[in-house]
Coordinates of C-alpha atoms and ligand atoms in Angstrom, one line a residue:
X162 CA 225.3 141.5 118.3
X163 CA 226.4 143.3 115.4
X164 CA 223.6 145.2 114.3
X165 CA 225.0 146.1 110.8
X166 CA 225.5 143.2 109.3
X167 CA 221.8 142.9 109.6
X168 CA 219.9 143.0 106.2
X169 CA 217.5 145.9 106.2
X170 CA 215.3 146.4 108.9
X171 CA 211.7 148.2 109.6
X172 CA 210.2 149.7 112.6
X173 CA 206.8 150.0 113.4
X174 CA 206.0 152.7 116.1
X175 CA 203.2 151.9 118.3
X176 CA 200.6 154.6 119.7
X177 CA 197.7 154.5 120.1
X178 CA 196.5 151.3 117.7
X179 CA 197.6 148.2 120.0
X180 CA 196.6 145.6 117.5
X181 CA 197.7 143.4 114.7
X182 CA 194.9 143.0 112.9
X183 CA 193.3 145.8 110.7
X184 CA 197.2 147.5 111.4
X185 CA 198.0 149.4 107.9
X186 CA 201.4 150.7 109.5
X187 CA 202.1 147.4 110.7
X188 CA 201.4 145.9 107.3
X189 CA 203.7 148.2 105.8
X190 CA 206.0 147.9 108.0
X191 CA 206.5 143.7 107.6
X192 CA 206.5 143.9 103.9
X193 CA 209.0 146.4 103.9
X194 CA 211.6 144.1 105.2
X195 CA 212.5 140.8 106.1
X196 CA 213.0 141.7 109.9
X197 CA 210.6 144.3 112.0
X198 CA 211.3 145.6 115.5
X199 CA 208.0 147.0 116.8
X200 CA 208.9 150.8 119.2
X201 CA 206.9 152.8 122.0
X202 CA 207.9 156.1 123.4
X203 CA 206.6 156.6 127.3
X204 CA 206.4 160.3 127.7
X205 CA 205.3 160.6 131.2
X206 CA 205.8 164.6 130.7
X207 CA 203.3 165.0 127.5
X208 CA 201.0 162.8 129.5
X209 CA 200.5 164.5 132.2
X210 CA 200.0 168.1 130.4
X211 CA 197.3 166.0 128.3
X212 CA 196.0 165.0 131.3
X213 CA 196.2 160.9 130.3
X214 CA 194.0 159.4 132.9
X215 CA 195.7 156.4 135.0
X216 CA 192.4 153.9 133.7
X217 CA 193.6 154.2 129.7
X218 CA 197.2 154.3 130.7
X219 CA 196.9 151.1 132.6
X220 CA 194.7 149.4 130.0
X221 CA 197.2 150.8 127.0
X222 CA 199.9 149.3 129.4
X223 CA 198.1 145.8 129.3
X224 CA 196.8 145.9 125.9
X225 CA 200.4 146.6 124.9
X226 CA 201.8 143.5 126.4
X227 CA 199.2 141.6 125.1
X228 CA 200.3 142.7 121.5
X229 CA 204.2 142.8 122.3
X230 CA 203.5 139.0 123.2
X231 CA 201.7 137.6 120.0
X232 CA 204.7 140.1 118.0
X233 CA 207.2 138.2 119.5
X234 CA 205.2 135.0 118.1
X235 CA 205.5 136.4 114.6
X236 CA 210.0 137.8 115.3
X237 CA 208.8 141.3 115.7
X238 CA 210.8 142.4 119.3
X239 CA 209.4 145.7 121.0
X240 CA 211.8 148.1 122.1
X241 CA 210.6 150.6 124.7
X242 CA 211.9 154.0 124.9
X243 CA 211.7 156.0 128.0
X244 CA 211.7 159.7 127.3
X245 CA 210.1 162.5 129.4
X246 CA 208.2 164.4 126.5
X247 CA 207.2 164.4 123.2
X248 CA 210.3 166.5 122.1
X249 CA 212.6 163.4 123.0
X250 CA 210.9 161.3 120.3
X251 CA 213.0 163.0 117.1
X252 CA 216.2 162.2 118.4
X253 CA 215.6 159.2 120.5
X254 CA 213.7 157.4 117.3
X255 CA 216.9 158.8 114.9
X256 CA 219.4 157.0 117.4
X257 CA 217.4 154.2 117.4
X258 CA 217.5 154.0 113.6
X259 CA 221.1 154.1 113.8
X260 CA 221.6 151.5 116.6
X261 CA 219.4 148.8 114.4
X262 CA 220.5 149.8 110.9
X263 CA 216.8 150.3 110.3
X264 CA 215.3 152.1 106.6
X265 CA 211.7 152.6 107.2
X266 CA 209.9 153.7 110.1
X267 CA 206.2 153.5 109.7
X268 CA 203.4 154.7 112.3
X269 CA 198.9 155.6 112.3
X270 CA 198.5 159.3 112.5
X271 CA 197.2 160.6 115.4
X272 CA 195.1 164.2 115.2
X273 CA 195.5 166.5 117.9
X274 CA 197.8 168.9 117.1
X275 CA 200.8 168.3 119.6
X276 CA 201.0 164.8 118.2
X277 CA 200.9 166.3 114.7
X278 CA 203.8 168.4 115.2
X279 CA 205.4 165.4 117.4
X280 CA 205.2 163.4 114.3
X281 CA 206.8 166.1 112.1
X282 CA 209.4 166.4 113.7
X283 CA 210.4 162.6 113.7
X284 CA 209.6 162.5 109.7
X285 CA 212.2 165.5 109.5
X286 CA 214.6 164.0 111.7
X287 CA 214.7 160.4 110.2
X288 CA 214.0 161.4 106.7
X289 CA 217.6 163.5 106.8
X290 CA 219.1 160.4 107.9
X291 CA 217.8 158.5 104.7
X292 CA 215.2 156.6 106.6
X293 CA 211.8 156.2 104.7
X294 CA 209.2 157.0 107.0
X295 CA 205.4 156.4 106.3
X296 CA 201.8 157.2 108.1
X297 CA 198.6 155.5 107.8
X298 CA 195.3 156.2 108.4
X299 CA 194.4 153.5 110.4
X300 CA 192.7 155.1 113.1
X301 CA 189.9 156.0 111.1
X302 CA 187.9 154.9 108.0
X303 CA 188.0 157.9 106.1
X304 CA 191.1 159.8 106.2
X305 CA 190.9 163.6 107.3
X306 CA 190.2 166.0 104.4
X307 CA 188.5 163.1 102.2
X308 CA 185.4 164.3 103.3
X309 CA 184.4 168.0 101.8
X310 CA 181.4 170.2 100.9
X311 CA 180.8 171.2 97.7
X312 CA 182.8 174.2 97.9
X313 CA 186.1 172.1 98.9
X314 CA 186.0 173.0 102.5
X315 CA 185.7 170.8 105.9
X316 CA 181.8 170.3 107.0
X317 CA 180.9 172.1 110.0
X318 CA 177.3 170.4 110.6
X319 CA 177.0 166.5 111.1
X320 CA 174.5 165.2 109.3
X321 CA 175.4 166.5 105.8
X322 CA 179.1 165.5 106.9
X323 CA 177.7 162.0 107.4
X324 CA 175.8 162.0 104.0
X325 CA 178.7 162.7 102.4
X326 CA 180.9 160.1 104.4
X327 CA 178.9 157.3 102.9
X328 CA 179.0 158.4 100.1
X329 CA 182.5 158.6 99.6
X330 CA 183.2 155.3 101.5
X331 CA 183.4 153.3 98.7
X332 CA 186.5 155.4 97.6
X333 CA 187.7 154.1 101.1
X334 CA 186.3 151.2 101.3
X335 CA 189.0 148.0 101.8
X336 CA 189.0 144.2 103.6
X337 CA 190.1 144.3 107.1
X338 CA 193.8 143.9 107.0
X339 CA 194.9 140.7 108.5
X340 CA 198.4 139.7 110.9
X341 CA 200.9 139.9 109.0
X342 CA 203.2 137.1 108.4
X343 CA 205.9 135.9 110.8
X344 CA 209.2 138.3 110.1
X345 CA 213.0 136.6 110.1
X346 CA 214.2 136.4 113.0
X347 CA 216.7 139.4 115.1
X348 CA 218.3 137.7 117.7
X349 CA 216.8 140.9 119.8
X350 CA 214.8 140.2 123.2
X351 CA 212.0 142.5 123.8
X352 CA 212.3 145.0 126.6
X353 CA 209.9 145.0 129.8
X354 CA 206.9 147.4 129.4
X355 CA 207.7 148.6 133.4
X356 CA 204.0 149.0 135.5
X357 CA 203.7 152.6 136.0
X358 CA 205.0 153.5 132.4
X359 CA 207.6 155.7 134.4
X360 CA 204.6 157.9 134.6
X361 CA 201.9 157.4 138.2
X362 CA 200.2 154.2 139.4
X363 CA 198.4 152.7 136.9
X364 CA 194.6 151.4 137.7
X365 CA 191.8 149.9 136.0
X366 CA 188.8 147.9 136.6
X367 CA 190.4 145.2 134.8
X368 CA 187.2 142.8 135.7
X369 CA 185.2 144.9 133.5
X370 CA 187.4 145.8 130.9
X371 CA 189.3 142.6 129.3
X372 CA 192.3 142.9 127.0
X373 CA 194.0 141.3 124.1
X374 CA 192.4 141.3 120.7
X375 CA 190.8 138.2 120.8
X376 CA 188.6 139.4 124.1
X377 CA 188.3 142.8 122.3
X378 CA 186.8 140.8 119.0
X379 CA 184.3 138.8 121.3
X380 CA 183.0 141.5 122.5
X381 CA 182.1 143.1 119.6
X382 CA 180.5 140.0 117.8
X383 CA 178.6 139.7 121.3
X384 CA 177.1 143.3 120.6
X385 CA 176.4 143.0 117.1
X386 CA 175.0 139.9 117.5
X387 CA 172.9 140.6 120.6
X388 CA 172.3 144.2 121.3
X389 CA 173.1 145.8 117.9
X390 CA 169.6 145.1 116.0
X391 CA 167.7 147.0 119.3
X392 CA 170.6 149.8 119.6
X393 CA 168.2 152.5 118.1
X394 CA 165.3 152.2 120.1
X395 CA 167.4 151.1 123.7
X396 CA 170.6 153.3 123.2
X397 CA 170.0 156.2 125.8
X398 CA 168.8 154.2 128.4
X399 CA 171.4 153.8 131.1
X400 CA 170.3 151.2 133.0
X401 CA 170.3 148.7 130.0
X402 CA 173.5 147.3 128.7
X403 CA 172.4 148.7 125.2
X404 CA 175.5 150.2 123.6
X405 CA 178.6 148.1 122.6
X406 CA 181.4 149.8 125.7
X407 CA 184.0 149.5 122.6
X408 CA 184.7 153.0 123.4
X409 CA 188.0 152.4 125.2
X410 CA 189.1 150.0 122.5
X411 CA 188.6 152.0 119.4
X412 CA 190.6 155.0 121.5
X413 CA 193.5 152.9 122.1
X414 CA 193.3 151.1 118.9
X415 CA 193.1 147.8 120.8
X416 CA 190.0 147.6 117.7
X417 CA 190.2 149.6 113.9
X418 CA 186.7 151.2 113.5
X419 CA 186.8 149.6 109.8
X420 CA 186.2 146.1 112.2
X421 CA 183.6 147.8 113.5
X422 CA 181.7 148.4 110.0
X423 CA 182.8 145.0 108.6
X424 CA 181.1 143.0 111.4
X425 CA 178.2 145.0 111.4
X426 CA 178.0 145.0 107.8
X427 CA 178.5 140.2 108.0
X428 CA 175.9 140.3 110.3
X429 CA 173.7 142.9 108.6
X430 CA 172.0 140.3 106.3
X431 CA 169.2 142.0 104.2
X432 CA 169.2 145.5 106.3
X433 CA 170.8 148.2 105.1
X434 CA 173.5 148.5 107.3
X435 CA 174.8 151.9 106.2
X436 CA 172.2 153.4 107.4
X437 CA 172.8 151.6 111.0
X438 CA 173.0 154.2 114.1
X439 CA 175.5 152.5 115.7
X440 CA 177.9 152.8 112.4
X441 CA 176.5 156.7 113.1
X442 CA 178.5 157.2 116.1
X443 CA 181.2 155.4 114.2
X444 CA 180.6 158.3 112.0
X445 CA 180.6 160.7 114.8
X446 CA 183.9 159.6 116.1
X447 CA 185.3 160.2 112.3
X448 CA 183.1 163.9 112.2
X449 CA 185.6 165.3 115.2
X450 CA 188.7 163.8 113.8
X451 CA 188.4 165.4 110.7
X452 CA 187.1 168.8 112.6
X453 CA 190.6 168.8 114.7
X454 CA 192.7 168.4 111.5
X455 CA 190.8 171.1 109.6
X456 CA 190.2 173.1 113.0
X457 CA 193.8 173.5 114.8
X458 CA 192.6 176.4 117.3
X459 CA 190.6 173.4 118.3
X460 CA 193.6 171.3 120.2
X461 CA 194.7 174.5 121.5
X462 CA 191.0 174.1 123.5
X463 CA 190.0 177.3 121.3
X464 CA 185.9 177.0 121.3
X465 CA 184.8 176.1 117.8
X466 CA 181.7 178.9 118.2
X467 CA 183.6 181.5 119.9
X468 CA 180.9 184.0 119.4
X469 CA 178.8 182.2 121.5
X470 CA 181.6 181.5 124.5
X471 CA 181.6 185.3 124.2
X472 CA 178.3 185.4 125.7
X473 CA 179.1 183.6 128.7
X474 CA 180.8 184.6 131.8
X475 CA 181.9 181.5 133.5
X476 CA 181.8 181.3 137.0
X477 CA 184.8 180.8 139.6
X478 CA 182.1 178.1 141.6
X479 CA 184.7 175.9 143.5
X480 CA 182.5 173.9 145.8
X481 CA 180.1 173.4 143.4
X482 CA 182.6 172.1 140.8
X483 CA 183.9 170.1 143.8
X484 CA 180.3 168.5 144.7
X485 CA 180.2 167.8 140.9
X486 CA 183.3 166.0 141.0
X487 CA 182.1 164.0 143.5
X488 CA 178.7 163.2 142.3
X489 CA 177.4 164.9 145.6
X490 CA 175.5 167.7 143.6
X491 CA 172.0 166.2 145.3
X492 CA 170.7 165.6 141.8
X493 CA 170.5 161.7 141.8
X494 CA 171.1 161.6 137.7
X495 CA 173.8 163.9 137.2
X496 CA 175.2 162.5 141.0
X497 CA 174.8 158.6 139.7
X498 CA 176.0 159.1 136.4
X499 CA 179.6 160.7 138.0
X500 CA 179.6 157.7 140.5
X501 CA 179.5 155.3 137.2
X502 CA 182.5 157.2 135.8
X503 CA 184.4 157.4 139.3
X504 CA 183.7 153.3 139.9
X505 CA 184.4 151.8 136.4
X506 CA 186.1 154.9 133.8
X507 CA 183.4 154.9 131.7
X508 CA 179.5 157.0 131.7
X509 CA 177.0 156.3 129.1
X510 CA 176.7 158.8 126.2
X511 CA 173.5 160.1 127.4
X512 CA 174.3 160.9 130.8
X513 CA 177.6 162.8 129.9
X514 CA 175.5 164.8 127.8
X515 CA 173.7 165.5 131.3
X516 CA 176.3 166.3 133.7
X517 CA 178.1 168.5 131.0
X518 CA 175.0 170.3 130.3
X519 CA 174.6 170.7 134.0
X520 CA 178.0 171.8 134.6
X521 CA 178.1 174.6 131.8
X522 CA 174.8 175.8 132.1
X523 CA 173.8 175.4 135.3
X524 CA 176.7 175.7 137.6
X525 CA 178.1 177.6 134.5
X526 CA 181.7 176.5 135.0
X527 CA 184.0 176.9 132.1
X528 CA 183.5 173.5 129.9
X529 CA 187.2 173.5 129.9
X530 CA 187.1 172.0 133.2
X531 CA 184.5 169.7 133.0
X532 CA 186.7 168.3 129.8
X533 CA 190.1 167.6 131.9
X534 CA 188.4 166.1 134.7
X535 CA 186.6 163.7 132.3
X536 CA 190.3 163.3 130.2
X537 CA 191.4 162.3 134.2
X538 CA 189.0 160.2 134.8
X539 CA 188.0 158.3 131.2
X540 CA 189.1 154.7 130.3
X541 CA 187.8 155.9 126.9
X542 CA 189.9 159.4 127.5
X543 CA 190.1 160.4 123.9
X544 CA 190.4 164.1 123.0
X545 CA 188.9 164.2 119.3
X546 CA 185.7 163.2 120.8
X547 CA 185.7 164.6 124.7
X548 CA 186.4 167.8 123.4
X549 CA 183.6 167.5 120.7
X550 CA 181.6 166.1 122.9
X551 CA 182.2 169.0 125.5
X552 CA 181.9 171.9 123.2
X553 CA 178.9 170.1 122.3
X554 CA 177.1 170.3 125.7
X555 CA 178.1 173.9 126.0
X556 CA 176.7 175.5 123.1
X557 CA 179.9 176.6 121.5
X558 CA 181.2 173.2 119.5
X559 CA 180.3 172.4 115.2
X560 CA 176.5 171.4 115.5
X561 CA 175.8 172.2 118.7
X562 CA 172.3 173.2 120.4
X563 CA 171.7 176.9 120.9
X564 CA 172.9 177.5 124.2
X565 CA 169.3 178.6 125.3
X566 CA 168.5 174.3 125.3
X567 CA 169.4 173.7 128.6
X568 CA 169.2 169.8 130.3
X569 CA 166.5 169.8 133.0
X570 CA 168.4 167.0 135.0
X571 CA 165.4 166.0 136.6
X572 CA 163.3 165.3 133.6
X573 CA 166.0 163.2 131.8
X574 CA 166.0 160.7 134.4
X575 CA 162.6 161.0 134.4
X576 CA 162.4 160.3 131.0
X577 CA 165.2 157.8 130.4
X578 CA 165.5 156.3 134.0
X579 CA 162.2 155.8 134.2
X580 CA 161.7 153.7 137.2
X581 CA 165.3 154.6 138.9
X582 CA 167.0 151.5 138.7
X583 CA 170.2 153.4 137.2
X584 CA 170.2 156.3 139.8
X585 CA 169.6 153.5 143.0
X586 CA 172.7 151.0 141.2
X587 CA 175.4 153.9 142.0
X588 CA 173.5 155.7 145.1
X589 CA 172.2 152.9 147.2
X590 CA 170.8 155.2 148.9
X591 CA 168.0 155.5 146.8
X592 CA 167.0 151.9 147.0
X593 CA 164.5 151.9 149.4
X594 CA 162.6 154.9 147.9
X595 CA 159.6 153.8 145.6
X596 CA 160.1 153.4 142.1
X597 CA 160.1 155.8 139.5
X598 CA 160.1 159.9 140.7
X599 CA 160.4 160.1 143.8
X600 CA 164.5 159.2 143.1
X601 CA 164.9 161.5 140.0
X602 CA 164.0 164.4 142.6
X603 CA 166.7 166.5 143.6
X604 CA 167.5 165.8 146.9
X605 CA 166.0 162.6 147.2
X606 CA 167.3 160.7 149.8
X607 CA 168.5 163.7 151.5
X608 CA 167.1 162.2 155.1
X609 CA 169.4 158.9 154.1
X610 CA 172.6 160.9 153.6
X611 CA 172.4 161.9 150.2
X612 CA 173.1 165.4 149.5
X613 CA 170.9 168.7 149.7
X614 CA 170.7 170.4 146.0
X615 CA 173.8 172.7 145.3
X616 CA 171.5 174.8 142.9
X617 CA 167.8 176.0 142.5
X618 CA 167.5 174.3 138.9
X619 CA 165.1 177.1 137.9
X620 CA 166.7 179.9 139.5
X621 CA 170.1 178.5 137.9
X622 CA 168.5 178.0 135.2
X623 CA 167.0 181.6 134.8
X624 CA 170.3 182.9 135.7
X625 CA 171.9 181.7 133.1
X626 CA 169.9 182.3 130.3
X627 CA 170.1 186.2 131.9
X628 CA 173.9 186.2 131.5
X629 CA 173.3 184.6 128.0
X630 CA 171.1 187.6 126.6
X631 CA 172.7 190.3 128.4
Ligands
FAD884 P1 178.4 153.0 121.3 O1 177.1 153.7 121.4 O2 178.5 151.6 121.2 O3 179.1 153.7 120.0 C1 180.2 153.0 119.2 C2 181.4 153.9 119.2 O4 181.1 155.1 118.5 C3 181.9 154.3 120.5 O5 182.7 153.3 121.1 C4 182.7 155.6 120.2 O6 184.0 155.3 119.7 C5 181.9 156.1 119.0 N1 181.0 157.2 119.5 C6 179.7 157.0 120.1 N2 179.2 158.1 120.4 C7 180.0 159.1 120.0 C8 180.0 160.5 120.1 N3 179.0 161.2 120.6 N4 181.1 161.2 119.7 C9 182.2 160.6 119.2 N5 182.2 159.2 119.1 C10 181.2 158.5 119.5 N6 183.9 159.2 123.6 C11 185.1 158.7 123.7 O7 185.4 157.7 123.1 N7 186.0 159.3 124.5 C12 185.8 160.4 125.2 O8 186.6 160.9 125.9 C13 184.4 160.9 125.1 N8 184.1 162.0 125.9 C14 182.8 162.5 125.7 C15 182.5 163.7 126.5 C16 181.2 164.2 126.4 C17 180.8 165.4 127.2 C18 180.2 163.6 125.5 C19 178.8 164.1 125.4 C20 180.6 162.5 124.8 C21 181.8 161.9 124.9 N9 182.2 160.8 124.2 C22 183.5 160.3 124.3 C23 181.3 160.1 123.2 C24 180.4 159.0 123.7 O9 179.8 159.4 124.9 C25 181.2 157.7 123.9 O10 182.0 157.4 122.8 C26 180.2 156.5 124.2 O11 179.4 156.8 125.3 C27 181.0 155.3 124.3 O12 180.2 154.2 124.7 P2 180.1 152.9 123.7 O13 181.4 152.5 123.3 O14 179.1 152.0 124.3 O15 179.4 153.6 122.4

């Protein structure tokens, strides 16, 4: 067809915020002209050096044909560009421009620092062509840098970050967005989205995690509906189906965490729903954003405390790492809780807490590792929050515990596994052992198969603290 007789033309570039709804690039992008071709850019290359684990590729693969569907329903064909890395996306997205005649390219920032510069790059490239290109916020609710201490500068403690977040929300504070309108049409077909995204095979637990925006939506309304009012008091119990599992949603944008805060904030009634902790760990998720924008060292894995990582010498403990791995380590929490993330992508917030703790500080392996196998593993993969979450567990991240608290594995499932029924669902094992602490022991069930201990948790324990103070 010929392309330039075409009246003008806008492109949308898809990342990582799969959805029509709540889509302020999107938005843009359809009002901007009267015909929209939506764009992705496989780079099987950048992937693999980010360590993109095959469970979010293959549900970003099937949340993005869900979307590419309901586009076509509204004239909006994708175009799928396969690259290597994210070097090929300047000059690949300039000739694409030039193919369709296109004059705006709009996209949803993304924060870590090699996207940053990715994006740069294609804003310098197209804007030299004459193309207007445009980014949106729409990955979070509050953009980075909006949220600053009284001196001006970026908050390096949570809770007087989230303080201030609510307070400035109602600067930020707009309806969820809605589909945009059908475009005309372009005559274009879209392309396949191939399997393996020209990158490894893809694979999921697709019976457990459901795309397409209307499943994604249900979901949510189920948990704030059902489980949301309880959340505080049943939230760090793993064996209860307490927390809302949006994680691998909000991380491939299948769902905007503005969504989030408007349904909880429908259903909130009379309650104060600001002060909510679920919208909390919304709030959480926003806190490491903003520190990875105003913390680049941060992307480059640089600890955020590094006078504390000076303090540790990390050991070279390949088997144990191994066992870890596994979730052979003989110590049924930390062992269950990697089972859970091996079997279905996803652990629950309190246990990764757990098996991080236990990998820095007991086995005292360099948190760097424990982050990529996660990033390899994860549905929810997301590096804002793993590599908060990781610096975190290790003493060395914004806000974390002094690296002298150390996770007695034992007592947390003790305490939050009360009765074993988490640690015997992912090491049967344990099933016919009574109740309650005789399975949080390490090296229960060791006469059914299960693992001896790799470590003497007090020893370990005693060790490290050693290193620490020396
Ligand atoms: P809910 O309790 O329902 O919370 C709602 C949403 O808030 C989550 O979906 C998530 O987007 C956000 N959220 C919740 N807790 C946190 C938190 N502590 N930090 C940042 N955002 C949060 N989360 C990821 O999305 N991807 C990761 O790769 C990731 N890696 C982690 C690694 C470690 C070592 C730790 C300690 C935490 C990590 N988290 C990560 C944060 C948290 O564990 C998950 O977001 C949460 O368990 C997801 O379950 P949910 O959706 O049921 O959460």
């Amino acid at each position: 067809m010929d392309t330039h007789s075409m009246a003008e033309l806008s492109l949308i570039w898809l990342r990582n915020d799969l959805r029509l709804t709540d889509n302020p690039a999107l938005t843009w992008a359809c009002k901007q002209a009267e015909k929209t071709v939506a764009v992705v850019t496989l780079t099987p290359q950048s992937w693999e050096s980010h360590g993109e684990s095959a469970a979010r590729m293959g549900l970003w693969r099937d949340q993005l044909r869900s979307v590419a569907e309901h586009l076509q329903k509204l004239n909006i064909p994708l175009r799928v560009l396969r690259l290597d890395s994210f070097d090929d996306c300047a000059p690949a997205l300039t000739d694409l421009v030039r193919e369709l005649n296109a004059g705006a390219l709009a996209f949803n920032y993304e924060y870590p620092l090699n996207e940053r510069n990715r994006d740069s790059a294609v804003c310098q490239a197209l804007e030299s062509v004459g193309v207007e290109v445009r980014g949106f916020h729409g990955e979070l609710i509050i953009p980075p840098g909006q949220v600053l201490t009284g001196q001006g500068g970026p908050f390096k403690v949570y809770t007087p970050f989230s303080r201030a977040w609510r307070r400035r929300l109602a600067d930020f504070d707009r309806p969820v967005l809605p589909v945009p309108e059908a475009q005309q049409t372009t005559g274009l077909d879209s392309d396949p989205v191939p399997d393996d995204l020209d990158y490894k095979p893809l694979q999921y637990r697709e019976d457990l995690w459901q795309v397409g925006e209307e499943a994604v939506s249900e979901r949510l309304n189920r948990f704030i509906d059902e489980r949301e009012p309880d959340y505080a008091d049943k939230r760090d119990f793993p064996a209860l189906p307490a927390t809302s599992a949006l994680s691998p949603y909000l991380t491939i944008g299948a769902i905007s965490p503005r969504q989030c805060m408007a349904a909880l904030r429908a259903a909130a009634g009379s309650r104060d729903w600001l002060d909510s902790s679920w919208l909390n760990e919304i709030i959480w998720r926003e806190f490491y954003r903003h520190l990875l924008v105003a913390f680049p060292g941060l992307s480059r894995l640089e600890p955020f405390r590094p006078e504390v990582e000076e303090k540790i010498s990390w050991l070279k403990n390949d088997a144990a790492f191994e066992a870890w791995c596994k979730g052979e380590t003989g110590f049924p929490i930390v062992d269950a809780a990697m089972k859970q993330l091996l079997e279905t992508g996803w652990m629950h917030n309190r246990l990764r807490m757990v098996v991080a703790s236990f990998l820095t500080k007991l086995l005292r392996v360099d948190w760097r590792l424990g982050a990529d196998f996660f990033m390899r593993h994860l549905i929810d993969a997301d590096f804002a929050s793993n590599l908060g979450g990781w610096q975190w567990s290790s003493s060395v991240g914004a806000d974390a515990a002094p690296y002298f608290r150390i996770f007695n594995p034992q007592a947390q499932g003790e305490k939050f596994d009360a009765e074993g029924r988490f640690v015997a669902r992912w090491l049967p094992q344990l099933e016919s052992l009574k109740p309650g602490k005789p399975r949080q022991q390490p090296g229960a069930g060791a006469a059914l198969g299960r693992p001896e201990p790799v470590i003497d948790y007090k020893k370990a324990r005693a060790a490290s603290l050693d290193d620490y103070q020396s």
